[in-house]
Coordinates of N, CA and C in Angstrom, one line a residue:
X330 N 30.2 11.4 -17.8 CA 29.7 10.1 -17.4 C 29.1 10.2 -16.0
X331 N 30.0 10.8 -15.1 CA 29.5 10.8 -13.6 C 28.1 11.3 -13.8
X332 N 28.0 12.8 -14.4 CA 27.0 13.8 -14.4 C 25.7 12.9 -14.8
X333 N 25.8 11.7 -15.7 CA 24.9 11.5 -16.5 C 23.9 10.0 -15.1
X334 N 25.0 9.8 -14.5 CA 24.8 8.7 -13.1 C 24.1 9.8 -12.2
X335 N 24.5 10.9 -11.5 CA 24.0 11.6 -11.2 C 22.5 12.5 -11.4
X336 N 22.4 12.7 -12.2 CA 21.1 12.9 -13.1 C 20.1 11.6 -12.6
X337 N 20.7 10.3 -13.4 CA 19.5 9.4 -12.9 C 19.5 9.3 -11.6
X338 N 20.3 9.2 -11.1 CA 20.5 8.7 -9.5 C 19.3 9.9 -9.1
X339 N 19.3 11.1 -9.3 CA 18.2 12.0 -8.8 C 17.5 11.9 -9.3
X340 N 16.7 11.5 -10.3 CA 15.2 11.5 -11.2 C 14.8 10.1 -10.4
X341 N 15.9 9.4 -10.1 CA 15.1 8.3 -9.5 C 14.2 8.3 -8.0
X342 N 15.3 9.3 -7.3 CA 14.7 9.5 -6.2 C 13.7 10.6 -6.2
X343 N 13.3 11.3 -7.0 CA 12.3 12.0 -7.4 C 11.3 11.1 -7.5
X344 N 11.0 10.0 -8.1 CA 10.6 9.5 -8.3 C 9.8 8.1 -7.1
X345 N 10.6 7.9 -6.2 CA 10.3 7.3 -4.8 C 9.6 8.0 -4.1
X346 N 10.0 9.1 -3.9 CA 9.0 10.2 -3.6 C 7.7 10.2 -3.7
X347 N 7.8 11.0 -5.1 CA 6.4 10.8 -5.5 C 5.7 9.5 -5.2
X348 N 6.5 8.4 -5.7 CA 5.7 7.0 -5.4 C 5.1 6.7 -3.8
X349 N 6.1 7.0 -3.1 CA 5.7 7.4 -1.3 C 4.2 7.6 -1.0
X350 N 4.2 9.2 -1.4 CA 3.3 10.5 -0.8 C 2.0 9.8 -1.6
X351 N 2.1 9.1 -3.1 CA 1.3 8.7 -3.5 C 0.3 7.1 -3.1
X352 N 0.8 6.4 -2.5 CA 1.3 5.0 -2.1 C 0.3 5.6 -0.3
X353 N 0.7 7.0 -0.2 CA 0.3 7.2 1.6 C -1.6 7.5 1.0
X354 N -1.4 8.5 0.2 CA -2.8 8.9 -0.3 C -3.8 7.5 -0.8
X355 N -3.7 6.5 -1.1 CA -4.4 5.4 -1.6 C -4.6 4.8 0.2
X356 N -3.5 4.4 0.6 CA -3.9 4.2 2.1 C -4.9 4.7 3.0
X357 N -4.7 6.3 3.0 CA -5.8 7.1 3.6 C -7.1 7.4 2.9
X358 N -7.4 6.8 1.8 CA -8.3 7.2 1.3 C -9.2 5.6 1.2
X359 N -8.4 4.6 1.9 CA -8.8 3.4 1.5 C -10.1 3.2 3.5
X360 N -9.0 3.6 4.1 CA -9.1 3.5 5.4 C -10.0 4.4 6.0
X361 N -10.2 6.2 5.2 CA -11.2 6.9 5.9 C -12.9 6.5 5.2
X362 N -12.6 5.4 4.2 CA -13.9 5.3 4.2 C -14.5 3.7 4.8
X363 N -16.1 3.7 5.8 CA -16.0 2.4 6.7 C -16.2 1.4 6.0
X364 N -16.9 1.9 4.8 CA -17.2 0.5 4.6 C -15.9 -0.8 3.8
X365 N -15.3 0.1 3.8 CA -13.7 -0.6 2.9 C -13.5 -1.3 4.0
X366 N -12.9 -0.7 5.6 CA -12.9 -1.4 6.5 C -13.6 -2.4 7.3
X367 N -14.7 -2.5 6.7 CA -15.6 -3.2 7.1 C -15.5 -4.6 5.9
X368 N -14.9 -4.2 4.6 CA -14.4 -6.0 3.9 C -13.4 -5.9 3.8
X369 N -12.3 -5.3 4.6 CA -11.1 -5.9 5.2 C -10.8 -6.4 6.2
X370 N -12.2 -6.3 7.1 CA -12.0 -7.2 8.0 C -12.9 -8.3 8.0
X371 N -13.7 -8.0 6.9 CA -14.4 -9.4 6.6 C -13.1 -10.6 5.7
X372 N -11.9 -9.9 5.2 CA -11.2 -10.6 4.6 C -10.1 -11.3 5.2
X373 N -10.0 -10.3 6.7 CA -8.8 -11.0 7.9 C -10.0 -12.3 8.2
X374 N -11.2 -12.2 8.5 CA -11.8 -13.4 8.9 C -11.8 -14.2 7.8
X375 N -12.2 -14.2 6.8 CA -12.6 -15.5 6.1 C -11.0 -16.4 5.7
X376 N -10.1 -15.3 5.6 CA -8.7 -15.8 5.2 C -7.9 -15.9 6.7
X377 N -7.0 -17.4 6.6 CA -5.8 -17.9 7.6 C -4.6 -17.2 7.1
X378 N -3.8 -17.1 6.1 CA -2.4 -16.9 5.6 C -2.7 -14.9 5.7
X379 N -1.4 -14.3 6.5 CA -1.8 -13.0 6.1 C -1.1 -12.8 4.4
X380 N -0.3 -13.6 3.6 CA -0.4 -13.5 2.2 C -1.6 -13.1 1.4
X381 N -2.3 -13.9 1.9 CA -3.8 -14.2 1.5 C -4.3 -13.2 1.8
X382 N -4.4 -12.9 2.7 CA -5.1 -11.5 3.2 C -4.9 -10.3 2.5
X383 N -3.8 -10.0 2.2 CA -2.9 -9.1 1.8 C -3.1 -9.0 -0.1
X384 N -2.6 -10.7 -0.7 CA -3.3 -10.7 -1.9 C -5.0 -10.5 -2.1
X385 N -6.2 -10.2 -1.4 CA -7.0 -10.4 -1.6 C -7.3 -8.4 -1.2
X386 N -6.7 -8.5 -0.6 CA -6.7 -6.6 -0.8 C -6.2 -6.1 -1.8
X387 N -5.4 -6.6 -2.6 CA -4.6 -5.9 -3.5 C -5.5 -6.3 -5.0
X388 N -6.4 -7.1 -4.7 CA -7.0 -7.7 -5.8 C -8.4 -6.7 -6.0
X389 N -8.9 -6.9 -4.5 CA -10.1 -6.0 -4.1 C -10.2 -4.1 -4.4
X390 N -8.8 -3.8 -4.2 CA -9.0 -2.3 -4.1 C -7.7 -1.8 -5.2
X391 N -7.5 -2.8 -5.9 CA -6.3 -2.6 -7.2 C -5.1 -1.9 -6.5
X392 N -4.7 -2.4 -5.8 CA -3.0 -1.4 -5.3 C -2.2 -2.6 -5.4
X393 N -0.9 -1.9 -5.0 CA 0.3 -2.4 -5.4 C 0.6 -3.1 -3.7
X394 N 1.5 -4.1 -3.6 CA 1.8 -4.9 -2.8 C 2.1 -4.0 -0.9
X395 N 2.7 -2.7 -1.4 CA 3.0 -2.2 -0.4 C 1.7 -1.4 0.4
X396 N 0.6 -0.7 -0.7 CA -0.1 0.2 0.0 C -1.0 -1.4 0.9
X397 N -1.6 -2.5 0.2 CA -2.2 -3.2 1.0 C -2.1 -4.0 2.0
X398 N -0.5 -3.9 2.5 CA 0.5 -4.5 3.6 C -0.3 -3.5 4.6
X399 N -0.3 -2.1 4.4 CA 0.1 -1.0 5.6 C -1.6 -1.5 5.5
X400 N -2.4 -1.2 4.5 CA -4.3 -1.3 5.1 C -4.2 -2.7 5.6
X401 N -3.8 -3.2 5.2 CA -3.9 -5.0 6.3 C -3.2 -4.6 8.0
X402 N -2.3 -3.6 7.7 CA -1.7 -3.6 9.4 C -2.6 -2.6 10.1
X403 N -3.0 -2.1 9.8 CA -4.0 -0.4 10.2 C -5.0 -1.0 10.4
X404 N -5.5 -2.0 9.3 CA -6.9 -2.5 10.0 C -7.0 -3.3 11.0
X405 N -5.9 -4.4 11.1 CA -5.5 -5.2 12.1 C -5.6 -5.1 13.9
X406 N -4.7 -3.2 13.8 CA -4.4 -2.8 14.9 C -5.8 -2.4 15.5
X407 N -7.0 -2.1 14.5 CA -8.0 -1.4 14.7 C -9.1 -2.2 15.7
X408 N -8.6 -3.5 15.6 CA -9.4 -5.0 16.3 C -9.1 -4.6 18.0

């Protein structure tokens, strides 16, 4: 029983991992190119709520909630 908790308990963190390193790669690949940064910061301007902001990145470049937090804060700092 333990062994079998143990097992997942590790496949899962195997698994965060990869989601991580993967999750960092969409980030930098979002950011080193300008013109992405150039309509994410057309999208801090047109939008008030950083939700909004944040939903409208996730919409625009298809990622998951976390990688378009860090491109909303990267581009933010970039101002």
């Amino acid at each position: 029983m333990w062994n079998i908790i143990a097992i997942l308990l590790f496949i899962f963190a195997i698994y965060e991992v990869v989601k991580s390193i993967k999750d960092r790669g969409v980030v930098r690949d979002i950011l080193n190119n300008y013109d992405n940064v150039i309509k994410v910061r057309a999208m801090i301007e047109e939008h008030n709520d950083d939700s909004d902001i944040v939903n409208a990145i996730k919409d625009e470049f298809n990622v998951r909630f976390y990688p378009a937090t860090r491109i909303f804060m990267s581009v933010k700092k970039m101002k």
